Coordinates of C-alpha atoms in Angstrom, one line a residue:
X237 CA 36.2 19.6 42.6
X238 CA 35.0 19.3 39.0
X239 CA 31.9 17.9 38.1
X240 CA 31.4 15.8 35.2
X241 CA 27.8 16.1 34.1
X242 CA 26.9 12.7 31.6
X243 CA 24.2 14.0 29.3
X244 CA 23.0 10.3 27.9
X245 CA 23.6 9.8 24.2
X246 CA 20.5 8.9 22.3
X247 CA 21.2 6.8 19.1
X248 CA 18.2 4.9 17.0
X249 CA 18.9 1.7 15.7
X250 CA 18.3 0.0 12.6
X251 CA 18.3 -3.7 13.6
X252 CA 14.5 -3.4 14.1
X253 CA 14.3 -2.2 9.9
X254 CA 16.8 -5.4 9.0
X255 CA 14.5 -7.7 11.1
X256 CA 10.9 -6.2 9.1
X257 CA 13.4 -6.4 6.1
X258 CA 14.4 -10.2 6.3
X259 CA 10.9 -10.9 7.7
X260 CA 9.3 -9.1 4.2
X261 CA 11.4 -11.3 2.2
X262 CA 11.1 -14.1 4.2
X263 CA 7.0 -13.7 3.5
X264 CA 7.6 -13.4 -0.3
X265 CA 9.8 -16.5 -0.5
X266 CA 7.6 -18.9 1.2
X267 CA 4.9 -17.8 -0.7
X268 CA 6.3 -17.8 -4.0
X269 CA 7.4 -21.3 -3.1
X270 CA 3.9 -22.7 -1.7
X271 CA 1.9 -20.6 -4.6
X272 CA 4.6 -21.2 -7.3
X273 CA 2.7 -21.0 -10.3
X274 CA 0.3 -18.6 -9.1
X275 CA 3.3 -15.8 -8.0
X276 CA 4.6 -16.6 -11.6
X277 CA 1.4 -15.0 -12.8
X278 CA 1.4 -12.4 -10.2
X279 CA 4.7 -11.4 -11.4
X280 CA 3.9 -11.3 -14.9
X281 CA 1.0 -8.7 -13.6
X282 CA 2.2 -5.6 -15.2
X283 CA 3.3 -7.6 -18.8
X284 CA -0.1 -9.9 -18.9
X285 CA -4.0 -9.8 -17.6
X286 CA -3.8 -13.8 -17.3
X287 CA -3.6 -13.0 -12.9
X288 CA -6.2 -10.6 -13.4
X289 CA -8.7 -13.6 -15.6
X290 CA -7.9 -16.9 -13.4
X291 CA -7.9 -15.1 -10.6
X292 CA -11.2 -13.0 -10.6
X293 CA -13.3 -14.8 -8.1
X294 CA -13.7 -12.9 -4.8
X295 CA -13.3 -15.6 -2.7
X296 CA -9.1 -14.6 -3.5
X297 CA -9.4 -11.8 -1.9
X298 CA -9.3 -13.3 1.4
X299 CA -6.9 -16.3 0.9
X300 CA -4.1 -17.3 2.3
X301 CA -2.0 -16.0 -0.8
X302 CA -3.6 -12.4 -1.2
X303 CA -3.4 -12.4 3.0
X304 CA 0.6 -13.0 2.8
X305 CA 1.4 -10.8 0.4
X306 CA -1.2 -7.6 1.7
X307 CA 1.6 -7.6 4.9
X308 CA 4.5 -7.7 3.0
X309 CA 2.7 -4.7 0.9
X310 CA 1.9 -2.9 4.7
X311 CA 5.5 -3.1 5.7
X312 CA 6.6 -2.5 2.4
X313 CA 4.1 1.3 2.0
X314 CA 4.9 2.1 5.9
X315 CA 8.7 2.1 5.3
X316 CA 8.3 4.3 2.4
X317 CA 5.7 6.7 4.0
X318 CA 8.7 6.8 6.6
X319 CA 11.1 7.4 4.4
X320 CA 9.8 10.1 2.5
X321 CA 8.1 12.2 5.5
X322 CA 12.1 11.9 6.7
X323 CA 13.2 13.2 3.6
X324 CA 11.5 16.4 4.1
X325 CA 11.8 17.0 7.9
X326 CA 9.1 14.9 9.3
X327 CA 10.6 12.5 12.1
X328 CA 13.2 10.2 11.6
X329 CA 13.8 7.1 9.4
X330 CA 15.3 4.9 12.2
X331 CA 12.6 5.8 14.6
X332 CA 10.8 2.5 15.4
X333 CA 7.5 4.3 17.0
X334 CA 7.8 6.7 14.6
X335 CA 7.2 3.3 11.9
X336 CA 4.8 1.9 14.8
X337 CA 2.5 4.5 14.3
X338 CA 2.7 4.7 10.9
X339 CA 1.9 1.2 10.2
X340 CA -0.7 1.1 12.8
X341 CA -2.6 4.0 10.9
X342 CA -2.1 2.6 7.8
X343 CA -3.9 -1.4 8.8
X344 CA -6.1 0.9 10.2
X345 CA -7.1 2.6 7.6
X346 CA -7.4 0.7 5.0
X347 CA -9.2 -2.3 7.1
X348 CA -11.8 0.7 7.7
X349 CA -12.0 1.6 4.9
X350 CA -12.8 -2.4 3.8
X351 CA -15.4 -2.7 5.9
X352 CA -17.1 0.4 4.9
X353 CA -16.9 -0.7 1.6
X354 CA -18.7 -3.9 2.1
X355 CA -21.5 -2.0 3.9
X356 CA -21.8 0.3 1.1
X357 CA -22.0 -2.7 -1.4
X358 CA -24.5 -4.6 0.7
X359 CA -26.4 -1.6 1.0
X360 CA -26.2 -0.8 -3.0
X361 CA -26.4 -4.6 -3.8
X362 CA -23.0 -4.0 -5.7
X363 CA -21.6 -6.7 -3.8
X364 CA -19.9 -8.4 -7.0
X365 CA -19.1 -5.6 -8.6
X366 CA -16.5 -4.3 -5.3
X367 CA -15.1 -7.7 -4.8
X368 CA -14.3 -7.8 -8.1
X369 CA -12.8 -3.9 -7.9
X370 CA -11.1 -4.9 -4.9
X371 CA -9.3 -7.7 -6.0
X372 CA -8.1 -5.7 -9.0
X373 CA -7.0 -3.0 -7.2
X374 CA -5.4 -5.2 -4.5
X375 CA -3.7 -6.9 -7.2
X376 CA -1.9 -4.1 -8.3
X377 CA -0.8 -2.2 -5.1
X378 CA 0.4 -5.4 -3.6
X379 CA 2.7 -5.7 -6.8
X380 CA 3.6 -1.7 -6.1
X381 CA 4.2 -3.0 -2.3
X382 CA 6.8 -5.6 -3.8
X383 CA 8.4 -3.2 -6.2
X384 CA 9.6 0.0 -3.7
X385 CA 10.8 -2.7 -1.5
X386 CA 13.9 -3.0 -2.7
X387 CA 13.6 0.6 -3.1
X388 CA 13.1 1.4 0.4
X389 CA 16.7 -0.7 1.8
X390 CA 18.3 2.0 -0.5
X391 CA 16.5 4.9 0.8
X392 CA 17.1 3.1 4.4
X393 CA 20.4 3.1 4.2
X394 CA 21.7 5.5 1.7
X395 CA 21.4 9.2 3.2
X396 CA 23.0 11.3 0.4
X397 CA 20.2 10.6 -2.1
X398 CA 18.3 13.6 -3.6
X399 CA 14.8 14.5 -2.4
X400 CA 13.4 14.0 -6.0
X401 CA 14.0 10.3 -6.0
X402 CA 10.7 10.1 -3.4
X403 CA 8.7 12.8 -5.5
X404 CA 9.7 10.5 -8.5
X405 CA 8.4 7.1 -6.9
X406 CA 5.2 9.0 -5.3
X407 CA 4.4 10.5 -8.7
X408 CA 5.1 7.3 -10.8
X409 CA 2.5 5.7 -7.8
X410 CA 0.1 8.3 -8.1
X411 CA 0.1 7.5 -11.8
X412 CA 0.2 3.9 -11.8
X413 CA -3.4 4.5 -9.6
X414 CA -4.7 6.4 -11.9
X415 CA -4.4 3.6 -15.1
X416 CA -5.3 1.1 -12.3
X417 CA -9.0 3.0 -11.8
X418 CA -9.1 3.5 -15.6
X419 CA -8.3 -0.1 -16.3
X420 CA -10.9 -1.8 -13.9
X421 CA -13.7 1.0 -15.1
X422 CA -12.8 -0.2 -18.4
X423 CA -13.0 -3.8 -17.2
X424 CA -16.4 -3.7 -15.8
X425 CA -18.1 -0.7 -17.4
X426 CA -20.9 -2.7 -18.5
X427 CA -21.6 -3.4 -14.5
X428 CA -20.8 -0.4 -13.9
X429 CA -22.8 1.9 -16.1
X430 CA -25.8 -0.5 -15.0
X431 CA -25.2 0.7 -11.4
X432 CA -23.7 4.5 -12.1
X433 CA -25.5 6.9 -9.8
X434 CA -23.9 3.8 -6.7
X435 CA -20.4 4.1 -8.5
X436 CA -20.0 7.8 -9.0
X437 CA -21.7 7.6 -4.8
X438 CA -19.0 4.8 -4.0
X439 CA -15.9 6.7 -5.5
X440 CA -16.5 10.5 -4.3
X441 CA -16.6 8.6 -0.6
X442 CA -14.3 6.3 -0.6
X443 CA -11.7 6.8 -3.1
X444 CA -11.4 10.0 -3.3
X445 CA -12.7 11.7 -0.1
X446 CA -10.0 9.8 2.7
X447 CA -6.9 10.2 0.5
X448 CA -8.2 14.0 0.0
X449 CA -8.8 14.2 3.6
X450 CA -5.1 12.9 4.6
X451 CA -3.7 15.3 2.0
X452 CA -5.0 18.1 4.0
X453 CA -4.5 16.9 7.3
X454 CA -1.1 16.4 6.6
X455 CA -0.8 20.1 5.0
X456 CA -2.4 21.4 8.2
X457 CA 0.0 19.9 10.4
X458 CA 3.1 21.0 8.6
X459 CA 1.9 24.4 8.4

């Protein structure tokens, strides 16, 4: 008698990335058409300052417009963190705990890293001074979120492209964080030179310490 033995055929599906996908969009186009004047100037972000001037108060920072948009810019970030860790060998694009985790880490993080902030500022009375820097900053990577979507259903979906298309995107990010800090020093340097030593304290902590920290964590575990 000849035994058949079945060995079980493990495929990943993608309906679980066309579901985040639709319900990304489906974020966006609600709130462009409840906020319709408002994600006009959000658009124009990159091409005018006018978002940036209306929209200063830090009381925006926790509305339902900023709110909306920050989970479309998680989804949007986690997808390409995927995506490029699968580019070079780490896990797999179409693995949903793989995107789980990911995305879990990254609310995690930077909702830590929010409330740290606020304790710092309270503590440093330079409570106007973050919520202002936060807003800015928000601002801006929620409009990077919005860009690399459309990005990241290419990369999804697309498995012949070069590994220098992700460098690209993480450099031009990189960058674009760079002129963001420049721009919002430049923006409030009269608040903030009034308040250095808490400034120079606030940025070696927590904007450059945790990203530096990541970096070698992740470098440690691919070695």
């Amino acid at each position: 008698m000849i035994e058949h033995l079945l060995n079980p055929r493990i495929t990943e599906s993608k309906d679980w990335a066309i579901l985040l996908f639709v319900l990304a969009f489906a974020i966006v186009a609600i709130t462009k058409s409840v906020y319709e004047n408002r994600f006009s100037d959000f658009m124009n972000l990159i091409f005018s300052d006018k978002y940036s001037k209306v929209y200063r108060d830090g009381s925006h920072l926790r509305d339902s417009f900023t709110i909306s948009l920050f989970f479309v810019q998680v989804i949007s970030i986690a997808f390409f963190i995927q995506l490029s860790l699968s580019f070079f060998g780490y896990g797999s694009k179409t693995d949903l705990i793989f995107y789980i985790q990911i995305i879990t880490l990254l609310i995690f993080f930077v909702l830590s890293k929010y409330l740290i902030e606020k304790i710092i500022a309270t503590a440093f009375n330079i409570e106007d001074f973050i919520e202002h820097f936060n807003l800015q900053k928000v601002a801006y990577r929620t409009y990077i979120g919005l860009f690399i979507l459309p990005i990241n259903i290419i990369l999804f979906y697309y498995d012949t492209i070069s590994r220098n298309i992700p460098l690209i995107i993480i450099s031009t990010i990189l960058i674009i964080n760079v002129l963001i800090y420049i721009v919002s020093i430049k923006k409030y340097q009269n608040l903030i030179f009034g308040k250095l030593f808490y400034f120079i304290l606030y940025l070696c902590a927590l904007e450059i310490a945790p990203y530096f920290f990541m970096f070698f964590m992740f470098k440690k575990g691919g070695a």
